[in-house]
């Protein structure tokens, strides 16, 4: 058989053929009960992970996860699935590295394939200042036990040959940080894995159930009002991402959050050409190739506040221009789909987690553009916080009162997404 | 891309404009008297409504002047534009 014939598309394995089959059964669809020990508002990744670890680590199963749409249909279904822990400050490194260690064992923990692929992430530097900041971050990462290396342009090209490292582009690549343990996972499978385990533990996952208000008694919340009736509860965890401000307004609690559209896109299916994850702050695009073969790209938030789960096309155009400059081979790839999610951005690009003025309401928000990578870590820490009524040490630095004390955790550099 | 009506130049493409966040946030009258919590409110806390929002825009690639707009954050539709110093107009979202 000639090489040509053996390479013909008819005989090749179709893209995605190696992916696992969808299971027949994932979770029940229960009617909400009238009372629960814990109500989690938001059935995305963070809410489902919190539910899983409440059951697994603390034996707390009289729990409902309330989701206004369908499970994991918000940002959990819309992110670009990048997982890494190479953040600058000790506080961030602790929570994201905790998450990354959990990712490394998550498939076994959930008994579900999540296609976690540790293919590494390159964060490109394009200016002298980028280089200084990046090298500083590499050193900070190492001090925190996070794997990190500084690579020159030649080493970047060796790792990812399709990156244009020539000197004659507008913002030449001057090097990159590299975290080998970083990677991507299949976001839907992650959500389904958490949901399936939480459901099996007896936790009620209630979809199409929007929270419309809260009943309070002094500084305690006694229940939530929903489109499916009132539900009494002992403790409440808010895991509502871009809609957190809407919930907090119902409680009269202020938080420094701004909700923005964040867009992403995929190309049509392509042969495997991109072996790692590449992010560039300065030219501003981040790209990986999904398991099936789509190029997955994202960039910065749309500038204005918005709750619309869509954004403006000129933002897509800019990130495509950046992608084609960095990866000339993409010039003929076709855009297949674009979409948007609503991300809740904070002034220091770090999350807000922990207590609220209500003694039995716990907050988990402000993950902005980077919440997916934290999913197991924050689920673990939120469950611990709820169970012990005390912020877990990994989330304690991210309290709401840091904006008053001034103890900000400025991660605008390592967040790697403009906002 | 939507057209945004600059109060001085008329309708122009969205890419000519720069977003400035919530409008009508006044500098504190007596800054020295503010508590840390009040400073935090002034510096970091802004409204984040789902619906009509009064916000600042700059026609940065045009006349370079600032103005205010009321925009629906669900649909992104501009409901009104008005000049700095003018009161927020009453608009139905």
Short mmCIF file of C-alpha atoms in Angstrom, two decimals:
data_model
loop_
_atom_site.label_atom_id
_atom_site.label_comp_id
_atom_site.label_asym_id
_atom_site.label_seq_id
_atom_site.Cartn_x
_atom_site.Cartn_y
_atom_site.Cartn_z
CA UNK A 1 0.00 0.00 0.00
CA UNK A 2 1.38 3.38 -0.92
CA UNK A 3 1.91 6.07 1.68
CA UNK A 4 -0.74 8.12 0.00
CA UNK A 5 -3.35 5.41 0.26
CA UNK A 6 -2.57 4.60 3.87
CA UNK A 7 -2.89 8.27 4.66
CA UNK A 8 -6.24 8.66 2.94
CA UNK A 9 -8.95 10.11 5.08
CA UNK A 10 -11.27 7.13 4.62
CA UNK A 11 -8.93 4.84 6.54
CA UNK A 12 -7.91 7.26 9.21
CA UNK A 13 -9.48 7.24 12.64
CA UNK A 14 -12.05 10.01 12.70
CA UNK A 15 -11.32 12.84 15.12
CA UNK A 16 -12.68 12.12 18.56
CA UNK A 17 -12.99 8.37 18.00
CA UNK A 18 -10.72 7.75 20.98
CA UNK A 19 -12.95 9.77 23.29
CA UNK A 20 -15.03 7.81 25.80
CA UNK A 21 -18.69 7.06 25.09
CA UNK A 22 -21.27 9.14 26.90
CA UNK A 23 -22.69 7.28 29.90
CA UNK A 24 -26.38 6.34 29.91
CA UNK A 25 -27.07 7.80 33.32
CA UNK A 26 -25.50 10.78 35.03
CA UNK A 27 -27.81 12.13 37.73
CA UNK A 28 -31.38 12.11 39.00
CA UNK A 29 -33.79 14.98 38.39
CA UNK A 30 -35.31 15.35 41.86
CA UNK A 31 -38.09 17.65 43.01
CA UNK A 32 -36.65 20.16 45.49
CA UNK A 33 -37.33 19.28 49.11
CA UNK A 34 -38.55 22.02 51.42
CA UNK A 35 -35.43 22.12 53.54
CA UNK A 36 -31.71 21.34 53.30
CA UNK A 37 -28.70 21.69 55.58
CA UNK A 38 -26.75 23.40 52.82
CA UNK A 39 -27.99 25.13 49.68
CA UNK A 40 -25.42 25.87 46.98
CA UNK A 41 -26.58 28.54 44.53
CA UNK A 42 -25.06 27.86 41.12
CA UNK A 43 -24.71 24.50 39.40
CA UNK A 44 -21.51 25.23 37.57
CA UNK A 45 -18.11 23.68 38.15
CA UNK A 46 -17.50 25.40 41.47
CA UNK A 47 -20.93 24.60 42.86
CA UNK A 48 -20.78 20.95 41.78
CA UNK A 49 -17.23 20.53 43.10
CA UNK A 50 -18.27 22.07 46.41
CA UNK A 51 -21.14 19.58 46.58
CA UNK A 52 -18.83 16.65 45.82
CA UNK A 53 -16.30 17.54 48.51
CA UNK A 54 -19.03 18.30 51.07
CA UNK A 55 -20.11 14.68 50.66
CA UNK A 56 -16.70 13.12 50.21
CA UNK A 57 -14.62 14.99 52.79
CA UNK A 58 -17.24 15.94 55.36
CA UNK A 59 -20.12 13.47 55.00
CA UNK A 60 -22.57 16.34 54.46
CA UNK A 61 -25.16 15.15 51.95
CA UNK A 62 -28.40 16.93 52.86
CA UNK A 63 -27.45 19.43 50.22
CA UNK A 64 -29.13 20.99 47.19
CA UNK A 65 -27.37 22.60 44.25
CA UNK A 66 -29.73 25.12 42.65
CA UNK A 67 -29.13 25.99 39.02
CA UNK A 68 -31.21 28.58 37.16
CA UNK A 69 -30.43 27.06 33.76
CA UNK A 70 -28.97 23.64 33.09
CA UNK A 71 -26.10 22.06 34.96
CA UNK A 72 -22.72 23.46 33.99
CA UNK A 73 -24.21 25.42 31.10
CA UNK A 74 -22.62 28.77 31.99
CA UNK A 75 -18.91 29.46 32.16
CA UNK A 76 -18.20 25.78 32.85
CA UNK A 77 -19.32 25.03 29.30
CA UNK A 78 -17.72 28.11 27.78
CA UNK A 79 -14.16 28.33 29.09
CA UNK A 80 -10.99 27.45 27.21
CA UNK A 81 -10.15 24.64 29.71
CA UNK A 82 -6.63 25.80 30.56
CA UNK A 83 -5.29 24.48 33.85
CA UNK A 84 -2.11 25.87 35.45
CA UNK A 85 -0.88 27.17 38.79
CA UNK A 86 1.93 29.57 37.81
CA UNK A 87 0.58 32.61 39.64
CA UNK A 88 2.86 35.22 41.19
CA UNK A 89 1.87 35.62 44.82
CA UNK A 90 2.08 33.04 47.60
CA UNK A 91 -1.64 33.21 48.28
CA UNK A 92 -2.56 32.45 44.66
CA UNK A 93 0.13 29.81 44.20
CA UNK A 94 -1.26 27.99 47.26
CA UNK A 95 -4.86 27.74 46.04
CA UNK A 96 -4.06 27.09 42.37
CA UNK A 97 -1.35 24.52 43.16
CA UNK A 98 -3.76 22.81 45.57
CA UNK A 99 -6.19 22.66 42.66
CA UNK A 100 -3.56 21.35 40.24
CA UNK A 101 -2.62 18.52 42.63
CA UNK A 102 -6.30 17.58 42.83
CA UNK A 103 -6.58 17.69 39.03
CA UNK A 104 -3.74 15.17 38.88
CA UNK A 105 -5.82 12.64 40.82
CA UNK A 106 -9.29 13.74 39.79
CA UNK A 107 -10.03 11.04 37.26
CA UNK A 108 -9.56 8.37 39.94
CA UNK A 109 -11.42 10.38 42.56
CA UNK A 110 -14.45 10.88 40.31
CA UNK A 111 -14.27 7.49 38.60
CA UNK A 112 -14.90 9.36 35.39
CA UNK A 113 -12.69 10.26 32.43
CA UNK A 114 -11.89 13.97 32.36
CA UNK A 115 -9.15 13.79 29.70
CA UNK A 116 -6.72 15.83 31.79
CA UNK A 117 -3.75 16.28 29.50
CA UNK A 118 -0.64 17.78 31.11
CA UNK A 119 0.80 19.16 27.90
CA UNK A 120 2.33 22.24 29.55
CA UNK A 121 1.68 25.93 29.12
CA UNK A 122 3.92 28.59 27.61
CA UNK A 123 3.35 32.21 28.66
CA UNK A 124 5.15 34.27 26.03
CA UNK A 125 7.14 37.42 26.71
CA UNK A 126 7.37 40.08 24.00
CA UNK A 127 9.24 42.96 25.62
CA UNK A 128 12.04 43.56 28.10
CA UNK A 129 9.50 44.30 30.78
CA UNK A 130 7.63 41.08 29.93
CA UNK A 131 10.92 39.20 30.30
CA UNK A 132 11.67 40.72 33.70
CA UNK A 133 8.14 40.06 34.96
CA UNK A 134 8.18 36.52 33.61
CA UNK A 135 11.55 35.60 35.11
CA UNK A 136 10.41 37.03 38.42
CA UNK A 137 7.30 34.90 38.23
CA UNK A 138 9.32 31.78 37.44
CA UNK A 139 11.46 32.38 40.55
CA UNK A 140 8.39 33.06 42.68
CA UNK A 141 6.77 29.86 41.39
CA UNK A 142 9.84 27.79 42.25
CA UNK A 143 9.95 29.19 45.77
CA UNK A 144 6.36 28.02 46.12
CA UNK A 145 7.07 24.53 44.79
CA UNK A 146 5.33 25.22 41.48
CA UNK A 147 7.14 23.78 38.46
CA UNK A 148 8.33 26.62 36.25
CA UNK A 149 11.10 27.28 33.76
CA UNK A 150 12.28 30.22 31.71
CA UNK A 151 12.79 29.37 28.04
CA UNK A 152 14.49 31.37 25.30
CA UNK A 153 12.93 31.74 21.84
CA UNK A 154 14.80 28.70 20.47
CA UNK A 155 13.52 26.50 23.27
CA UNK A 156 10.01 27.86 22.68
CA UNK A 157 10.30 26.85 19.03
CA UNK A 158 11.52 23.39 20.02
CA UNK A 159 8.53 22.83 22.30
CA UNK A 160 5.98 24.34 19.97
CA UNK A 161 7.33 24.52 16.40
CA UNK A 162 4.32 26.40 15.01
CA UNK A 163 5.01 29.52 17.11
CA UNK A 164 6.58 32.25 15.01
CA UNK A 165 9.76 33.16 16.90
CA UNK A 166 11.31 35.16 14.07
CA UNK A 167 12.60 38.63 14.87
CA UNK A 168 10.73 40.38 12.08
CA UNK A 169 7.22 40.36 13.53
CA UNK A 170 5.73 43.32 15.30
CA UNK A 171 6.21 41.94 18.82
CA UNK A 172 8.91 39.26 18.56
CA UNK A 173 8.86 36.40 21.06
CA UNK A 174 11.67 37.05 23.53
CA UNK A 175 11.08 33.93 25.56
CA UNK A 176 8.44 32.28 27.68
CA UNK A 177 7.67 30.84 31.05
CA UNK A 178 6.88 27.15 30.90
CA UNK A 179 4.90 25.08 33.37
CA UNK A 180 5.16 21.43 32.26
CA UNK A 181 2.42 20.17 34.63
CA UNK A 182 -0.15 22.60 33.24
CA UNK A 183 -2.59 21.46 30.58
CA UNK A 184 -6.20 21.13 29.54
CA UNK A 185 -9.13 18.91 30.48
CA UNK A 186 -12.51 18.23 28.93
CA UNK A 187 -14.66 20.74 30.79
CA UNK A 188 -18.02 19.06 30.24
CA UNK A 189 -16.71 15.72 31.48
CA UNK A 190 -15.31 17.44 34.57
CA UNK A 191 -18.72 18.89 35.36
CA UNK A 192 -20.50 15.62 34.68
CA UNK A 193 -18.00 13.72 36.81
CA UNK A 194 -18.55 16.01 39.79
CA UNK A 195 -22.33 16.01 39.26
CA UNK A 196 -22.51 12.24 38.99
CA UNK A 197 -20.56 11.69 42.19
CA UNK A 198 -22.51 14.35 44.11
CA UNK A 199 -25.78 12.81 42.93
CA UNK A 200 -24.64 9.32 43.90
CA UNK A 201 -23.88 10.63 47.39
CA UNK A 202 -27.52 11.74 47.70
CA UNK A 203 -27.12 15.43 46.92
CA UNK A 204 -30.02 16.94 44.95
CA UNK A 205 -29.01 18.72 41.74
CA UNK A 206 -31.96 20.93 40.86
CA UNK A 207 -31.98 22.56 37.46
CA UNK A 208 -34.31 25.22 36.08
CA UNK A 209 -34.49 26.65 39.60
CA UNK A 210 -33.62 30.33 39.82
CA UNK A 211 -33.10 32.01 43.16
CA UNK A 212 -35.33 35.10 43.29
CA UNK A 213 -34.76 36.19 46.88
CA UNK A 214 -33.73 35.24 50.40
CA UNK A 215 -35.59 35.05 53.68
CA UNK A 216 -33.56 36.41 56.58
CA UNK A 217 -33.73 36.60 60.35
CA UNK A 218 -31.32 39.22 61.66
CA UNK A 219 -27.87 38.35 60.35
CA UNK A 220 -28.88 34.85 59.27
CA UNK A 221 -30.41 33.68 56.03
CA UNK A 222 -33.18 31.20 56.77
CA UNK A 223 -34.07 30.19 53.25
CA UNK A 224 -34.01 30.93 49.55
CA UNK A 225 -36.95 31.89 47.37
CA UNK A 226 -36.84 30.19 44.02
CA UNK A 227 -38.89 29.80 40.87
CA UNK A 228 -39.67 26.31 42.22
CA UNK A 229 -40.82 27.42 45.65
CA UNK A 230 -39.25 28.44 48.95
CA UNK A 231 -36.47 26.26 50.34
CA UNK A 232 -35.31 26.55 53.95
CA UNK A 233 -31.63 26.01 54.63
CA UNK A 234 -29.01 26.00 57.35
CA UNK A 235 -26.17 27.38 55.28
CA UNK A 236 -25.90 28.99 51.88
CA UNK A 237 -22.95 29.01 49.49
CA UNK A 238 -23.04 31.43 46.58
CA UNK A 239 -21.21 30.02 43.54
CA UNK A 240 -22.92 32.08 40.86
CA UNK A 241 -19.94 33.59 38.98
CA UNK A 242 -21.15 36.40 36.69
CA UNK A 243 -24.53 36.62 38.42
CA UNK A 244 -23.13 36.97 41.94
CA UNK A 245 -23.91 40.71 42.05
CA UNK A 246 -27.55 39.96 41.26
CA UNK A 247 -27.74 37.64 44.29
CA UNK A 248 -25.79 39.99 46.56
CA UNK A 249 -28.11 42.87 45.61
CA UNK A 250 -31.00 40.74 46.94
CA UNK A 251 -29.11 40.47 50.24
CA UNK A 252 -28.06 44.13 50.32
CA UNK A 253 -24.40 43.13 50.35
CA UNK A 254 -21.89 45.09 48.24
CA UNK A 255 -18.91 43.46 46.55
CA UNK A 256 -16.41 45.00 44.14
CA UNK A 257 -17.46 42.91 41.15
CA UNK A 258 -18.01 43.90 37.55
CA UNK A 259 -19.60 41.39 35.17
CA UNK A 260 -18.11 41.35 31.69
CA UNK A 261 -18.63 39.26 28.57
CA UNK A 262 -15.63 37.02 27.85
CA UNK A 263 -15.54 35.45 24.42
CA UNK A 264 -13.86 32.36 23.06
CA UNK A 265 -13.87 30.56 19.76
CA UNK A 266 -12.96 27.30 18.04
CA UNK A 267 -11.74 26.47 14.58
CA UNK A 268 -12.93 23.55 12.55
CA UNK A 269 -11.28 20.17 13.32
CA UNK A 270 -7.64 20.05 12.29
CA UNK A 271 -4.83 17.52 12.36
CA UNK A 272 -2.82 17.71 15.60
CA UNK A 273 -0.47 20.65 15.09
CA UNK A 274 -0.31 22.27 18.50
CA UNK A 275 1.36 20.16 21.20
CA UNK A 276 1.00 22.50 24.19
CA UNK A 277 -0.89 25.58 25.40
CA UNK A 278 0.39 29.02 24.39
CA UNK A 279 -0.67 32.24 26.05
CA UNK A 280 0.46 35.75 25.18
CA UNK A 281 -0.47 38.73 27.33
CA UNK A 282 1.01 41.36 25.05
CA UNK A 283 -0.19 40.24 21.63
CA UNK A 284 -3.09 38.78 23.55
CA UNK A 285 -4.48 35.46 22.63
CA UNK A 286 -4.33 32.03 24.22
CA UNK A 287 -4.51 28.88 22.15
CA UNK A 288 -4.65 25.16 22.67
CA UNK A 289 -5.84 22.32 20.48
CA UNK A 290 -8.70 20.31 21.93
CA UNK A 291 -8.71 16.52 21.99
CA UNK A 292 -10.93 16.32 18.92
CA UNK A 293 -8.74 18.74 16.97
CA UNK A 294 -10.36 22.17 17.21
CA UNK A 295 -8.08 25.08 17.95
CA UNK A 296 -9.53 26.72 21.07
CA UNK A 297 -8.78 30.41 21.51
CA UNK A 298 -9.64 33.22 23.83
CA UNK A 299 -8.39 36.66 24.79
CA UNK A 300 -9.47 39.60 26.95
CA UNK A 301 -12.92 40.55 28.19
CA UNK A 302 -15.20 42.86 26.26
CA UNK A 303 -14.63 46.26 27.85
CA UNK A 304 -18.16 47.07 28.98
CA UNK A 305 -20.24 45.48 31.71
CA UNK A 306 -22.60 42.90 30.29
CA UNK A 307 -24.79 39.98 31.23
CA UNK A 308 -25.54 38.90 27.68
CA UNK A 309 -23.34 35.78 27.22
CA UNK A 310 -22.18 37.25 23.95
CA UNK A 311 -19.78 39.98 22.91
CA UNK A 312 -18.74 42.18 20.03
CA UNK A 313 -17.15 40.75 16.89
CA UNK A 314 -14.30 43.27 16.76
CA UNK A 315 -12.96 41.62 19.93
CA UNK A 316 -12.88 38.28 18.09
CA UNK A 317 -11.21 39.95 15.11
CA UNK A 318 -8.41 41.27 17.33
CA UNK A 319 -7.68 37.93 18.90
CA UNK A 320 -7.68 36.23 15.48
CA UNK A 321 -5.18 38.83 14.28
CA UNK A 322 -2.99 38.05 17.30
CA UNK A 323 -3.33 34.31 16.69
CA UNK A 324 -2.33 34.56 13.04
CA UNK A 325 0.68 36.72 13.89
CA UNK A 326 1.92 34.20 16.45
CA UNK A 327 0.88 31.14 14.44
CA UNK A 328 1.11 31.86 10.70
CA UNK A 329 -0.04 28.29 10.03
CA UNK A 330 -3.50 29.25 11.33
CA UNK A 331 -4.05 31.74 8.51
CA UNK A 332 -6.19 29.31 6.53
CA UNK A 333 -8.04 27.74 9.44
CA UNK A 334 -11.73 28.47 9.48
CA UNK A 335 -13.55 29.88 12.45
CA UNK A 336 -16.28 27.44 13.43
CA UNK A 337 -18.02 28.97 16.43
CA UNK A 338 -17.69 31.90 18.81
CA UNK A 339 -19.51 32.32 22.10
CA UNK A 340 -19.40 34.31 25.30
CA UNK A 341 -19.74 33.81 29.01
CA UNK A 342 -20.21 36.29 31.85
CA UNK A 343 -17.20 36.66 34.09
CA UNK A 344 -17.16 38.51 37.43
CA UNK A 345 -14.01 40.58 37.57
CA UNK A 346 -12.46 42.07 40.72
CA UNK A 347 -10.12 45.07 41.09
CA UNK A 348 -7.06 42.88 41.83
CA UNK A 349 -7.85 40.01 39.44
CA UNK A 350 -8.12 37.62 42.39
CA UNK A 351 -11.25 35.86 43.64
CA UNK A 352 -13.39 36.81 46.62
CA UNK A 353 -14.06 33.82 48.86
CA UNK A 354 -15.24 33.40 52.41
CA UNK A 355 -17.59 35.11 54.82
CA UNK A 356 -20.31 37.65 54.14
CA UNK A 357 -22.08 39.98 56.57
CA UNK A 358 -24.60 37.11 56.97
CA UNK A 359 -23.12 34.56 59.35
CA UNK A 360 -24.35 31.48 57.45
CA UNK A 361 -23.77 32.73 53.90
CA UNK A 362 -20.43 31.97 52.21
CA UNK A 363 -19.25 33.67 49.09
CA UNK A 364 -17.27 32.27 46.19
CA UNK A 365 -16.94 34.69 43.30
CA UNK A 366 -14.64 37.04 41.45
CA UNK A 367 -12.72 34.30 39.65
CA UNK A 368 -13.05 36.46 36.58
CA UNK A 369 -11.46 34.89 33.57
CA UNK A 370 -9.70 32.05 35.40
CA UNK A 371 -12.16 30.01 37.44
CA UNK A 372 -12.06 26.71 35.56
CA UNK A 373 -8.52 25.79 36.61
CA UNK A 374 -9.47 26.28 40.25
CA UNK A 375 -12.54 24.02 40.11
CA UNK A 376 -11.44 21.09 42.32
CA UNK A 377 -9.33 23.31 44.60
CA UNK A 378 -12.07 25.80 45.34
CA UNK A 379 -14.67 23.05 45.69
CA UNK A 380 -12.45 21.43 48.30
CA UNK A 381 -11.86 24.71 50.17
CA UNK A 382 -15.49 25.89 49.99
CA UNK A 383 -16.69 22.55 51.37
CA UNK A 384 -14.18 22.84 54.21
CA UNK A 385 -15.22 26.46 54.86
CA UNK A 386 -18.90 25.51 54.99
CA UNK A 387 -18.33 22.42 57.15
CA UNK A 388 -16.17 24.17 59.74
CA UNK A 389 -17.71 27.64 59.52
CA UNK A 390 -14.19 28.96 59.14
CA UNK A 391 -12.44 30.00 55.92
CA UNK A 392 -9.99 27.31 54.78
CA UNK A 393 -6.39 28.65 55.00
CA UNK A 394 -6.10 28.64 51.21
CA UNK A 395 -9.08 30.98 50.80
CA UNK A 396 -8.61 33.15 53.91
CA UNK A 397 -6.42 35.71 52.05
CA UNK A 398 -9.22 36.22 49.51
CA UNK A 399 -11.75 37.68 51.93
CA UNK A 400 -14.10 40.50 50.98
CA UNK A 401 -12.52 42.79 53.60
CA UNK A 402 -9.15 42.87 51.83
CA UNK A 403 -10.45 45.84 49.84
CA UNK A 404 -10.74 47.73 53.12
CA UNK A 405 -7.52 46.52 54.74
CA UNK A 406 -5.59 47.00 51.51
CA UNK A 407 -4.19 43.43 51.51
CA UNK A 408 -4.87 42.99 47.80
CA UNK A 409 -3.53 40.01 45.84
CA UNK A 410 -2.71 41.66 42.53
CA UNK A 411 -2.62 38.98 39.85
CA UNK A 412 -3.22 41.12 36.77
CA UNK A 413 0.04 39.80 35.33
CA UNK A 414 -0.39 36.11 36.00
CA UNK A 415 -4.11 36.15 35.25
CA UNK A 416 -2.91 36.44 31.65
CA UNK A 417 -6.21 37.85 30.44
CA UNK A 418 -6.71 41.56 29.97
CA UNK A 419 -9.41 43.11 32.11
CA UNK B 1 -20.62 46.18 15.74
CA UNK B 2 -23.04 48.67 17.12
CA UNK B 3 -23.20 52.38 16.46
CA UNK B 4 -22.82 54.60 19.49
CA UNK B 5 -24.17 58.13 19.31
CA UNK B 6 -21.55 60.58 20.54
CA UNK B 7 -23.42 63.67 21.81
CA UNK B 8 -21.00 65.86 19.85
CA UNK B 9 -20.23 63.83 16.72
CA UNK B 10 -23.31 61.72 16.16
CA UNK B 11 -23.38 57.97 15.53
CA UNK B 12 -19.96 56.31 15.15
CA UNK B 13 -18.72 52.74 15.28
CA UNK B 14 -18.17 51.13 18.66
CA UNK B 15 -14.41 50.69 18.09
CA UNK B 16 -13.97 54.48 18.25
CA UNK B 17 -15.05 54.51 21.89
CA UNK B 18 -13.48 53.67 25.20
CA UNK B 19 -15.43 52.43 28.21
CA UNK B 20 -15.15 54.32 31.49
CA UNK B 21 -17.29 52.37 33.94
CA UNK B 22 -20.00 53.67 36.25
CA UNK B 23 -21.00 57.33 35.87
CA UNK B 24 -21.86 59.85 38.56
CA UNK B 25 -19.27 58.63 41.08
CA UNK B 26 -18.31 61.86 42.80
CA UNK B 27 -14.97 62.47 44.49
CA UNK B 28 -15.53 62.56 48.26
CA UNK B 29 -16.36 66.05 49.61
CA UNK B 30 -14.06 65.68 52.59
CA UNK B 31 -11.49 62.99 51.75
CA UNK B 32 -9.59 63.35 55.03
CA UNK B 33 -12.72 62.43 56.97
CA UNK B 34 -13.27 59.09 55.24
CA UNK B 35 -12.88 55.80 57.10
CA UNK B 36 -10.98 52.94 55.47
CA UNK B 37 -14.29 51.32 54.63
CA UNK B 38 -15.58 54.49 52.96
CA UNK B 39 -12.36 54.79 50.98
CA UNK B 40 -12.70 51.17 49.88
CA UNK B 41 -16.22 51.93 48.69
CA UNK B 42 -15.06 54.94 46.73
CA UNK B 43 -11.99 53.31 45.19
CA UNK B 44 -13.09 49.74 44.52
CA UNK B 45 -16.87 49.29 44.71
CA UNK B 46 -19.06 50.02 41.71
CA UNK B 47 -22.62 49.05 40.90
CA UNK B 48 -23.00 46.00 38.68
CA UNK B 49 -26.67 45.93 37.69
CA UNK B 50 -28.30 43.52 35.29
CA UNK B 51 -30.32 46.08 33.32
CA UNK B 52 -30.07 49.85 32.91
CA UNK B 53 -26.67 51.21 33.93
CA UNK B 54 -25.44 54.82 33.79
CA UNK B 55 -21.84 54.76 32.64
CA UNK B 56 -19.05 56.90 31.19
CA UNK B 57 -17.78 56.61 27.64
CA UNK B 58 -15.02 58.45 25.83
CA UNK B 59 -15.04 59.05 22.08
CA UNK B 60 -11.33 58.28 22.16
CA UNK B 61 -10.76 57.87 18.41
CA UNK B 62 -12.98 60.83 17.53
CA UNK B 63 -13.46 64.09 19.40
CA UNK B 64 -11.79 62.57 22.50
CA UNK B 65 -14.49 63.94 24.76
CA UNK B 66 -16.20 62.08 27.59
CA UNK B 67 -19.93 61.67 27.88
CA UNK B 68 -22.43 59.55 29.78
CA UNK B 69 -24.80 56.88 28.59
CA UNK B 70 -27.53 54.72 30.00
CA UNK B 71 -27.13 51.23 28.57
CA UNK B 72 -28.92 47.94 29.21
CA UNK B 73 -26.31 45.42 30.36
CA UNK B 74 -28.55 42.51 29.29
CA UNK B 75 -28.96 43.58 25.65
CA UNK B 76 -26.02 46.07 25.43
CA UNK B 77 -28.48 48.54 23.85
CA UNK B 78 -27.83 52.22 24.47
CA UNK B 79 -30.99 53.76 25.92
CA UNK B 80 -29.71 57.35 26.15
CA UNK B 81 -26.54 59.40 25.77
CA UNK B 82 -25.99 62.73 27.51
CA UNK B 83 -23.26 65.25 28.20
CA UNK B 84 -21.20 65.39 31.39
CA UNK B 85 -22.85 67.55 34.00
CA UNK B 86 -26.33 66.65 32.83
CA UNK B 87 -28.58 64.60 35.07
CA UNK B 88 -29.21 60.94 34.24
CA UNK B 89 -32.28 60.91 31.99
CA UNK B 90 -35.29 58.81 32.84
CA UNK B 91 -35.43 55.92 30.38
CA UNK B 92 -37.40 52.73 30.29
CA UNK B 93 -35.12 49.72 29.76
#
